[in-house]
Coordinates of C-alpha atoms in Angstrom, one line a residue:
M21 CA -23.8 8.9 20.8
I22 CA -24.0 6.6 17.6
R23 CA -26.5 4.0 19.3
K24 CA -28.5 7.2 20.0
L25 CA -28.1 8.7 16.6
I26 CA -28.6 4.6 15.1
G27 CA -32.1 4.4 16.8
R28 CA -33.4 7.5 15.7
V29 CA -32.3 7.0 11.9
L30 CA -33.9 3.6 11.9
K31 CA -37.1 4.8 12.5
L32 CA -37.2 7.1 9.8
K33 CA -35.9 5.2 7.2
K34 CA -35.8 1.7 5.7
R35 CA -32.3 -0.1 5.1
H36 CA -30.8 0.3 2.3
G37 CA -32.7 3.3 0.1
G38 CA -35.0 4.4 2.1
G39 CA -34.2 8.1 1.0
R40 CA -32.8 10.8 2.0
V41 CA -32.1 11.2 5.5
V42 CA -30.5 14.7 7.3
I43 CA -28.9 13.8 10.8
P44 CA -28.7 17.0 12.3
L45 CA -25.0 17.9 14.9
K46 CA -27.1 17.2 18.0
R47 CA -27.6 13.5 16.6
H48 CA -23.8 13.0 15.3
G49 CA -21.6 14.9 17.2
I50 CA -19.2 16.0 14.5
R51 CA -18.2 19.8 14.4
R52 CA -17.0 21.9 11.6
N53 CA -13.5 22.7 13.9
R54 CA -12.9 18.3 13.5
L55 CA -12.0 19.3 9.8
P56 CA -8.5 20.8 8.7
S57 CA -8.4 24.4 7.8
F58 CA -8.1 22.9 3.9
A59 CA -11.1 21.2 3.6
L60 CA -13.6 24.1 4.8
K61 CA -11.7 26.4 2.4
T62 CA -12.7 23.7 -0.2
T63 CA -16.7 23.2 0.8
D64 CA -16.4 27.4 1.8
Q65 CA -15.4 28.8 -1.7
L66 CA -17.7 26.1 -4.1
Q67 CA -20.6 27.0 -1.6
A68 CA -20.2 30.7 -1.7
A69 CA -19.7 29.9 -5.4
G70 CA -23.2 29.0 -5.3
Y71 CA -22.5 25.5 -5.9
E72 CA -23.5 22.6 -3.7
A73 CA -19.9 20.8 -1.6
F74 CA -19.8 18.1 1.2
I75 CA -17.0 16.1 2.5
V76 CA -18.1 12.8 1.6
G77 CA -16.9 8.9 1.7
G78 CA -13.9 7.3 3.6
A79 CA -13.4 11.5 5.8
V80 CA -17.1 11.1 7.4
R81 CA -17.0 6.8 7.8
D82 CA -13.8 7.2 9.7
L83 CA -14.6 10.6 11.5
L84 CA -18.2 8.8 12.5
L85 CA -15.9 5.6 13.8
G86 CA -14.0 8.0 15.9
K87 CA -11.1 8.2 13.9
D88 CA -8.7 11.1 12.3
P89 CA -9.6 10.7 9.0
K90 CA -5.9 11.5 6.4
D91 CA -7.5 12.6 3.6
F92 CA -11.1 14.7 2.5
D93 CA -12.4 14.5 -0.4
V94 CA -15.1 16.6 -1.3
A95 CA -18.2 16.2 -3.5
T96 CA -20.5 18.8 -5.8
N97 CA -23.0 19.4 -8.6
A98 CA -20.2 22.0 -9.8
T99 CA -18.8 20.4 -13.4
P100 CA -14.8 19.7 -13.6
E101 CA -14.7 22.9 -15.4
E102 CA -16.7 25.0 -12.8
V103 CA -14.4 23.8 -9.7
H104 CA -10.9 24.3 -12.0
K105 CA -12.7 28.5 -12.6
V106 CA -13.5 28.7 -8.8
F107 CA -9.4 27.7 -7.6
R108 CA -6.8 29.1 -9.3
R109 CA -4.5 26.2 -8.0
S110 CA -6.4 23.5 -8.8
R111 CA -6.1 21.1 -11.7
I112 CA -8.4 18.2 -13.8
I113 CA -7.4 14.7 -13.9
G114 CA -8.7 11.8 -15.5
R115 CA -10.1 9.9 -18.4
R116 CA -12.3 7.7 -16.6
F117 CA -13.8 9.8 -14.2
R118 CA -12.7 13.2 -14.2
L119 CA -11.7 14.8 -10.8
V120 CA -10.3 18.1 -9.9
H121 CA -7.0 18.5 -7.6
V122 CA -7.3 21.6 -5.6
L123 CA -4.0 22.3 -4.0
F124 CA -3.5 24.2 -0.9
G125 CA 0.7 24.1 -0.4
D126 CA 1.6 20.1 0.5
E127 CA -2.1 19.6 0.8
V128 CA -4.2 18.4 -1.8
V129 CA -8.2 18.1 -1.9
E130 CA -10.0 15.9 -4.8
V131 CA -12.9 17.2 -5.6
S132 CA -15.5 15.1 -7.8
T133 CA -18.8 16.3 -9.6
F134 CA -21.8 14.4 -8.6
R135 CA -22.0 11.2 -10.8
G136 CA -25.5 10.3 -12.7
S137 CA -27.3 7.5 -12.5
G138 CA -27.5 7.0 -16.2
E139 CA -25.9 4.7 -18.4
S140 CA -21.8 4.1 -18.0
L141 CA -19.5 3.1 -21.1
T142 CA -18.7 -0.8 -20.4
D143 CA -16.0 -3.1 -21.5
E144 CA -17.4 -7.0 -22.4
A145 CA -16.9 -8.1 -18.9
G146 CA -19.6 -5.2 -17.8
R147 CA -15.9 -3.2 -16.4
I148 CA -16.4 0.6 -16.9
I149 CA -14.2 2.2 -18.6
R150 CA -15.8 5.9 -19.1
D151 CA -18.3 7.3 -16.4
N152 CA -18.6 11.4 -16.6
T153 CA -21.9 11.8 -16.6
W154 CA -23.1 14.3 -13.9
G155 CA -26.4 14.2 -11.7
S156 CA -28.0 14.6 -8.2
Q157 CA -26.3 14.0 -4.6
E158 CA -29.1 11.3 -4.8
D159 CA -27.5 9.7 -8.2
D160 CA -24.2 10.5 -6.8
A161 CA -25.1 8.1 -3.7
K162 CA -26.5 5.2 -5.6
R163 CA -23.2 5.1 -7.9
R164 CA -21.0 5.2 -4.3
D165 CA -19.3 1.6 -3.5
F166 CA -20.2 0.6 -0.2
T167 CA -22.9 2.2 1.9
V168 CA -20.5 3.0 4.9
N169 CA -18.6 5.5 2.0
A170 CA -22.0 6.8 0.9
L171 CA -22.5 9.8 3.5
F172 CA -22.8 13.5 2.7
Y173 CA -21.3 16.2 5.4
D174 CA -22.2 19.7 5.0
P175 CA -19.3 21.6 7.0
N176 CA -21.7 24.9 6.8
R177 CA -25.1 23.8 8.0
E178 CA -22.8 20.9 10.1
E179 CA -25.3 17.8 9.3
I180 CA -24.7 14.2 7.5
I181 CA -27.2 13.4 4.7
D182 CA -27.7 9.6 4.8
Y183 CA -29.0 7.0 1.7
H184 CA -28.6 3.9 2.2
G185 CA -28.5 3.4 6.1
G186 CA -24.5 3.9 6.0
V187 CA -24.8 5.2 9.3
A188 CA -26.2 2.3 10.7
D189 CA -23.7 -0.3 9.0
I190 CA -20.9 1.5 10.7
E191 CA -23.0 0.5 14.4
K192 CA -23.3 -2.4 13.6
K193 CA -19.9 -3.0 11.8
R194 CA -20.8 -4.4 8.5
M195 CA -19.4 -3.1 5.0
T196 CA -22.7 -3.5 2.7
M197 CA -22.7 -3.0 -0.9
I198 CA -25.3 -1.0 -2.3
G199 CA -26.9 -2.3 -5.4
T200 CA -26.0 -5.9 -6.8
P201 CA -22.9 -6.9 -5.6
A202 CA -21.6 -9.1 -8.4
V203 CA -23.0 -6.0 -10.9
R204 CA -21.1 -3.7 -9.3
Y205 CA -17.8 -6.1 -9.0
R206 CA -18.4 -6.3 -12.8
E207 CA -18.6 -2.7 -13.2
D208 CA -15.3 -2.0 -11.3
P209 CA -13.1 -5.3 -10.2
V210 CA -11.1 -3.7 -7.9
R211 CA -14.6 -3.0 -5.4
M212 CA -13.9 -6.5 -3.9
L213 CA -9.4 -5.8 -3.2
R214 CA -11.4 -2.4 -1.3
A215 CA -14.2 -4.7 0.6
V216 CA -11.5 -6.9 2.1
R217 CA -9.0 -3.3 2.6
L218 CA -11.7 -1.7 4.4
A219 CA -13.6 -4.5 6.5
A220 CA -9.7 -5.9 7.9
K221 CA -8.3 -2.3 8.1
L222 CA -12.0 -1.0 10.1
G223 CA -12.4 -4.2 12.0
L224 CA -15.7 -4.4 10.2
S225 CA -17.2 -8.1 9.0
I226 CA -18.1 -8.3 5.2
D227 CA -22.4 -8.9 4.8
A228 CA -23.1 -12.1 3.3
D229 CA -24.7 -10.3 -0.3
T230 CA -21.5 -8.9 -0.2
R231 CA -19.2 -11.4 0.5
K232 CA -20.6 -14.2 -1.6
P233 CA -19.8 -13.0 -5.1
I234 CA -16.0 -12.4 -4.7
R235 CA -14.3 -15.8 -5.1
E236 CA -16.2 -16.4 -8.0
L237 CA -15.5 -13.1 -10.2
A238 CA -11.8 -12.9 -8.2
S239 CA -10.5 -13.5 -12.1
L240 CA -12.0 -10.4 -13.2
L241 CA -8.6 -9.0 -11.5
E242 CA -7.0 -10.0 -14.3
N243 CA -8.1 -7.3 -16.4
V244 CA -7.6 -4.4 -14.1
P245 CA -4.6 -2.1 -15.7
S246 CA -1.5 -3.2 -13.3
S247 CA -0.9 0.6 -12.1
R248 CA -4.6 0.3 -10.1
L249 CA -3.4 -3.3 -8.9
F250 CA -1.0 -1.7 -7.4
D251 CA -2.1 1.2 -6.5
E252 CA -4.5 -0.5 -4.1
M253 CA -1.7 -3.1 -3.0
L254 CA -0.2 0.2 -1.7
K255 CA -3.4 0.9 0.3
L256 CA -3.7 -2.4 1.6
L257 CA 0.3 -2.9 2.7
F258 CA -0.1 0.5 4.1
S259 CA -3.4 0.4 5.5
G260 CA -1.9 0.0 9.4
Q261 CA -3.5 -3.4 9.2
S262 CA -1.8 -5.4 6.3
W263 CA -1.0 -9.0 7.7
A264 CA -4.4 -8.7 8.3
C265 CA -5.3 -7.5 4.6
L266 CA -3.4 -9.9 3.1
M267 CA -4.9 -13.2 4.9
Q268 CA -8.1 -11.8 4.4
L269 CA -7.0 -11.4 0.9
R270 CA -6.0 -14.6 0.8
D271 CA -9.0 -16.2 2.3
E272 CA -11.1 -14.9 -0.6
G273 CA -8.9 -16.0 -3.5
L274 CA -8.2 -12.5 -4.4
H275 CA -4.5 -12.7 -4.4
H276 CA -3.9 -14.9 -7.8
G277 CA -5.0 -12.2 -9.8
F278 CA -2.5 -10.1 -9.2
F279 CA 0.3 -11.9 -6.5
P280 CA 0.7 -15.2 -7.5
L281 CA 3.6 -16.3 -5.0
L282 CA 2.0 -15.7 -2.0
D283 CA 0.8 -19.4 -1.3
K284 CA 4.3 -20.9 -2.1
M285 CA 5.8 -18.5 0.3
M286 CA 2.9 -19.4 2.8
K287 CA 4.1 -22.9 2.9
A288 CA 7.8 -22.0 2.9
P289 CA 9.4 -23.2 6.3
Q290 CA 9.3 -19.9 8.2
G291 CA 7.4 -18.6 5.2
E292 CA 4.3 -17.3 7.4
A293 CA 6.4 -15.8 10.3
F294 CA 9.0 -13.9 8.5
L295 CA 6.0 -12.4 6.3
R296 CA 3.7 -11.4 9.3
N297 CA 6.8 -10.0 11.2
A298 CA 7.5 -7.9 8.3
L299 CA 4.4 -6.4 7.6
E300 CA 3.6 -5.7 11.3
N301 CA 7.0 -3.8 12.1
T302 CA 5.3 -1.7 9.2
D303 CA 1.9 -2.1 10.5
R304 CA 3.8 -0.5 13.9
R305 CA 5.8 2.1 12.5
I306 CA 2.7 3.8 10.4
R307 CA 0.7 3.9 13.9
E308 CA 4.2 5.7 15.5
D309 CA 3.5 7.9 12.4
K310 CA 7.1 7.1 10.9
P311 CA 7.8 6.5 7.5
V312 CA 7.9 3.4 5.9
S313 CA 9.7 2.1 2.5
A314 CA 7.4 0.3 0.3
G315 CA 10.8 -1.3 -1.1
Y316 CA 11.4 -2.8 2.2
V317 CA 7.8 -4.4 2.2
F318 CA 8.0 -6.1 -1.5
A319 CA 11.5 -6.7 -0.8
A320 CA 9.9 -9.2 2.1
L321 CA 6.9 -10.2 0.5
L322 CA 9.1 -11.5 -2.8
W323 CA 11.9 -12.6 -0.5
L324 CA 11.6 -16.1 -0.1
E325 CA 10.9 -16.7 -3.2
V326 CA 14.1 -15.3 -4.1
L327 CA 16.2 -17.2 -1.7
D328 CA 14.7 -20.3 -2.9
N329 CA 15.6 -20.0 -6.6
W330 CA 19.3 -18.3 -5.2
D331 CA 19.7 -21.5 -3.1
K332 CA 19.0 -23.6 -6.1
R333 CA 21.3 -21.6 -8.1
K334 CA 24.2 -22.3 -6.1
Q335 CA 23.7 -25.3 -5.5
A336 CA 24.2 -26.2 -8.9
G337 CA 27.3 -24.3 -9.0
E338 CA 26.8 -21.2 -9.8
K339 CA 28.6 -18.5 -7.9
A340 CA 27.0 -16.8 -5.0
M341 CA 26.1 -13.4 -6.4
L342 CA 25.5 -14.1 -10.1
A343 CA 23.2 -16.8 -9.3
L344 CA 21.4 -14.1 -6.9
F345 CA 20.7 -11.6 -9.7
S346 CA 20.1 -14.4 -11.7
A347 CA 17.1 -15.3 -9.2
I348 CA 16.1 -11.9 -8.4
D349 CA 15.5 -11.5 -12.2
E350 CA 13.8 -15.0 -12.5
V351 CA 11.3 -13.6 -9.7
E352 CA 10.6 -10.6 -11.0
A353 CA 9.6 -11.5 -14.3
V354 CA 6.8 -14.0 -12.6
Q355 CA 5.4 -11.2 -10.4
E356 CA 5.5 -8.5 -13.6
E357 CA 3.1 -10.9 -15.1
K358 CA 0.4 -10.2 -12.6
L359 CA 1.9 -6.8 -10.8
A360 CA 4.5 -4.5 -12.5
I361 CA 5.8 -2.7 -9.5
P362 CA 7.5 1.0 -10.7
R363 CA 10.7 1.2 -11.0
R364 CA 11.7 2.8 -8.7
Y365 CA 10.4 1.1 -5.8
G366 CA 11.9 -2.0 -7.6
T367 CA 15.1 -0.7 -7.5
A368 CA 14.9 -0.4 -3.9
M369 CA 14.0 -3.5 -3.8
K370 CA 16.8 -4.9 -6.0
E371 CA 19.3 -3.2 -3.6
I372 CA 18.7 -4.2 -0.4
W373 CA 18.6 -8.0 -1.5
T374 CA 21.9 -7.6 -2.9
L375 CA 23.3 -6.0 0.0
Q376 CA 22.5 -9.1 1.9
P377 CA 25.8 -11.2 1.3
R378 CA 27.3 -8.3 2.6
F379 CA 26.8 -8.6 5.5
E380 CA 28.8 -11.6 5.9
Q381 CA 32.0 -10.0 5.2
R382 CA 33.3 -8.3 8.8
S383 CA 36.3 -7.9 7.9
G384 CA 39.0 -5.0 6.1
I385 CA 37.3 -2.2 5.0
K386 CA 34.3 -3.7 3.7
P387 CA 32.1 -3.4 6.8
F388 CA 33.1 0.6 7.1
R389 CA 32.1 0.8 2.9
L390 CA 29.2 -0.8 3.9
L391 CA 27.8 1.5 6.6
E392 CA 28.0 4.6 3.9
N393 CA 25.8 2.9 1.2
P394 CA 22.9 4.6 0.8
R395 CA 20.8 1.7 1.7
F396 CA 22.4 0.3 4.4
R397 CA 19.2 1.2 7.5
A398 CA 17.2 -0.6 5.1
G399 CA 19.0 -3.6 4.1
Y400 CA 20.4 -3.4 8.0
D401 CA 16.6 -3.7 8.8
F402 CA 16.3 -6.8 6.4
L403 CA 19.0 -8.6 7.9
C404 CA 17.1 -8.3 11.7
L405 CA 14.0 -9.6 9.9
R406 CA 15.8 -12.5 8.6
A407 CA 17.4 -13.3 11.7
S408 CA 13.9 -13.0 14.2
V409 CA 12.9 -16.1 11.6
G410 CA 16.7 -17.6 11.9
E411 CA 17.2 -17.6 8.6
V412 CA 21.0 -16.1 9.6
D413 CA 22.4 -16.5 12.6
K414 CA 20.8 -14.0 15.6
E415 CA 24.8 -13.2 16.6
L416 CA 25.3 -11.5 12.9
A417 CA 22.6 -8.8 12.8
D418 CA 23.8 -8.1 17.1
W419 CA 27.4 -8.0 15.3
W420 CA 26.1 -5.3 12.9
T421 CA 24.0 -3.4 15.8
T422 CA 26.6 -2.7 17.8
F423 CA 29.6 -1.9 14.7
Q424 CA 27.4 0.8 13.7
Q425 CA 26.8 2.9 16.9
A426 CA 30.3 1.7 18.3
D427 CA 33.4 5.0 17.5
S428 CA 35.8 4.0 15.3
Q429 CA 38.0 2.8 17.4
A430 CA 36.0 0.0 19.0
R431 CA 34.8 -0.9 15.2
E432 CA 38.4 -1.5 14.6
A433 CA 38.6 -3.7 17.7
M434 CA 35.4 -6.0 16.2
L435 CA 36.3 -6.2 12.7
V436 CA 37.1 -10.0 12.3
R437 CA 40.8 -11.1 11.9
P438 CA 40.9 -14.0 8.6
Q439 CA 42.9 -16.9 10.6
A440 CA 46.7 -17.7 9.3
G441 CA 47.2 -18.4 6.0
E442 CA 43.0 -17.1 5.2
G443 CA 42.5 -15.3 2.2
A444 CA 46.5 -14.8 1.9
N445 CA 47.7 -12.7 -1.9
K446 CA 49.9 -15.3 -3.7
K447 CA 51.1 -13.1 -6.3
R448 CA 52.3 -15.0 -9.6
R449 CA 54.2 -13.6 -12.0
R450 CA 53.5 -13.5 -15.1
R451 CA 57.0 -15.9 -17.0
R452 CA 58.6 -13.9 -20.3
S453 CA 59.4 -16.3 -22.4
G454 CA 63.0 -15.7 -23.9
G455 CA 66.8 -15.5 -22.3
K456 CA 67.2 -11.9 -20.4
G457 CA 63.6 -11.5 -19.7
E458 CA 63.2 -15.3 -17.9
A459 CA 66.2 -14.3 -15.9
A460 CA 65.0 -11.3 -15.3
A461 CA 62.3 -12.7 -13.5
D462 CA 63.7 -15.4 -12.1
N463 CA 66.1 -12.5 -10.7
A464 CA 63.5 -10.6 -9.4
Q465 CA 61.7 -13.8 -7.2

């Protein structure tokens, strides 16, 4: 279907910037009923109010690729204030570029006004810091990042509108920047991360001209707010292709700006296997539509550096738990210089790490208490990850696998009994100076 479509489209326009091409239903095959009701309600109500409204960007791209989009964004010629008036349950957000979030129960549709082609406010590096100039649909298409993201779908007419050969690039499995790549990266350095993430996630190659400036301009990421970097990092890690994304990120030299520990971790013994196992496990859970934990993923990404620091401190004579806490603080300080992990994720990450020594304790009441810990499951999964690369004995992970599934009687039988004389509690009574007190103490013994 797509191949036939491309052949016809290429006859109608030149590649990139060849003008507006309308692609009818019979040639692209995307019916209105493939969209969820909340997306349709958004475009329908805007059109009923007299505005233009289209499904735009990644949702159209994914539908053409035969995938099921999770997010549906809408582009319109209505201003944010006008959109807000149409939808009672909506809110205007953003400063750099104002958007409207339209709420349908738990679902959120992001509605953007067509961006204009006029001058945007930029800083000294060329990065756009304010972009609230409105324009036409064609202006908006020109301002989007990649050709595959500059596609508009009208659910009522069931038509796709393509200005820059995005459908052709989808067919050729290619990511191409609209405009001059170096200029577009300077406008928003996060586009470099997005190019890598989307290419790895969708199985696309990055066009040579689009790829060429990336390594040279990678340092621009140092000026991007840490919150934006973290959001992009989360998208990468939860893309379903996180290992491929991370490796392509490293190949392009983009990780130095916000993940400086990656190279060291990859060179550590079993480092590559550890990270790959962690990320591929996450990818599998996402494909199976199972919940994933950002705290767990970041715990895996930084663990080998924590472990190395912890071992050095213990060898220097520090007590084990104090050494672990100190190692965690030091690694966090290094990472936070580039990418500050929000507290809710950082807390989970540290709890997973500090649970690891407790899995070594398999006697008395301690194993039962560990089972009751709210982070037990995440900590246990992390223990199994460590065992998968030989960092801890597989027997330890197997013991906990059996212990948590056993009944109370079986758990009691599994407890490791201390050997004779081991762990004996030798209570020493404090002697008091002076006659009767000292004699009483002697008699008590």
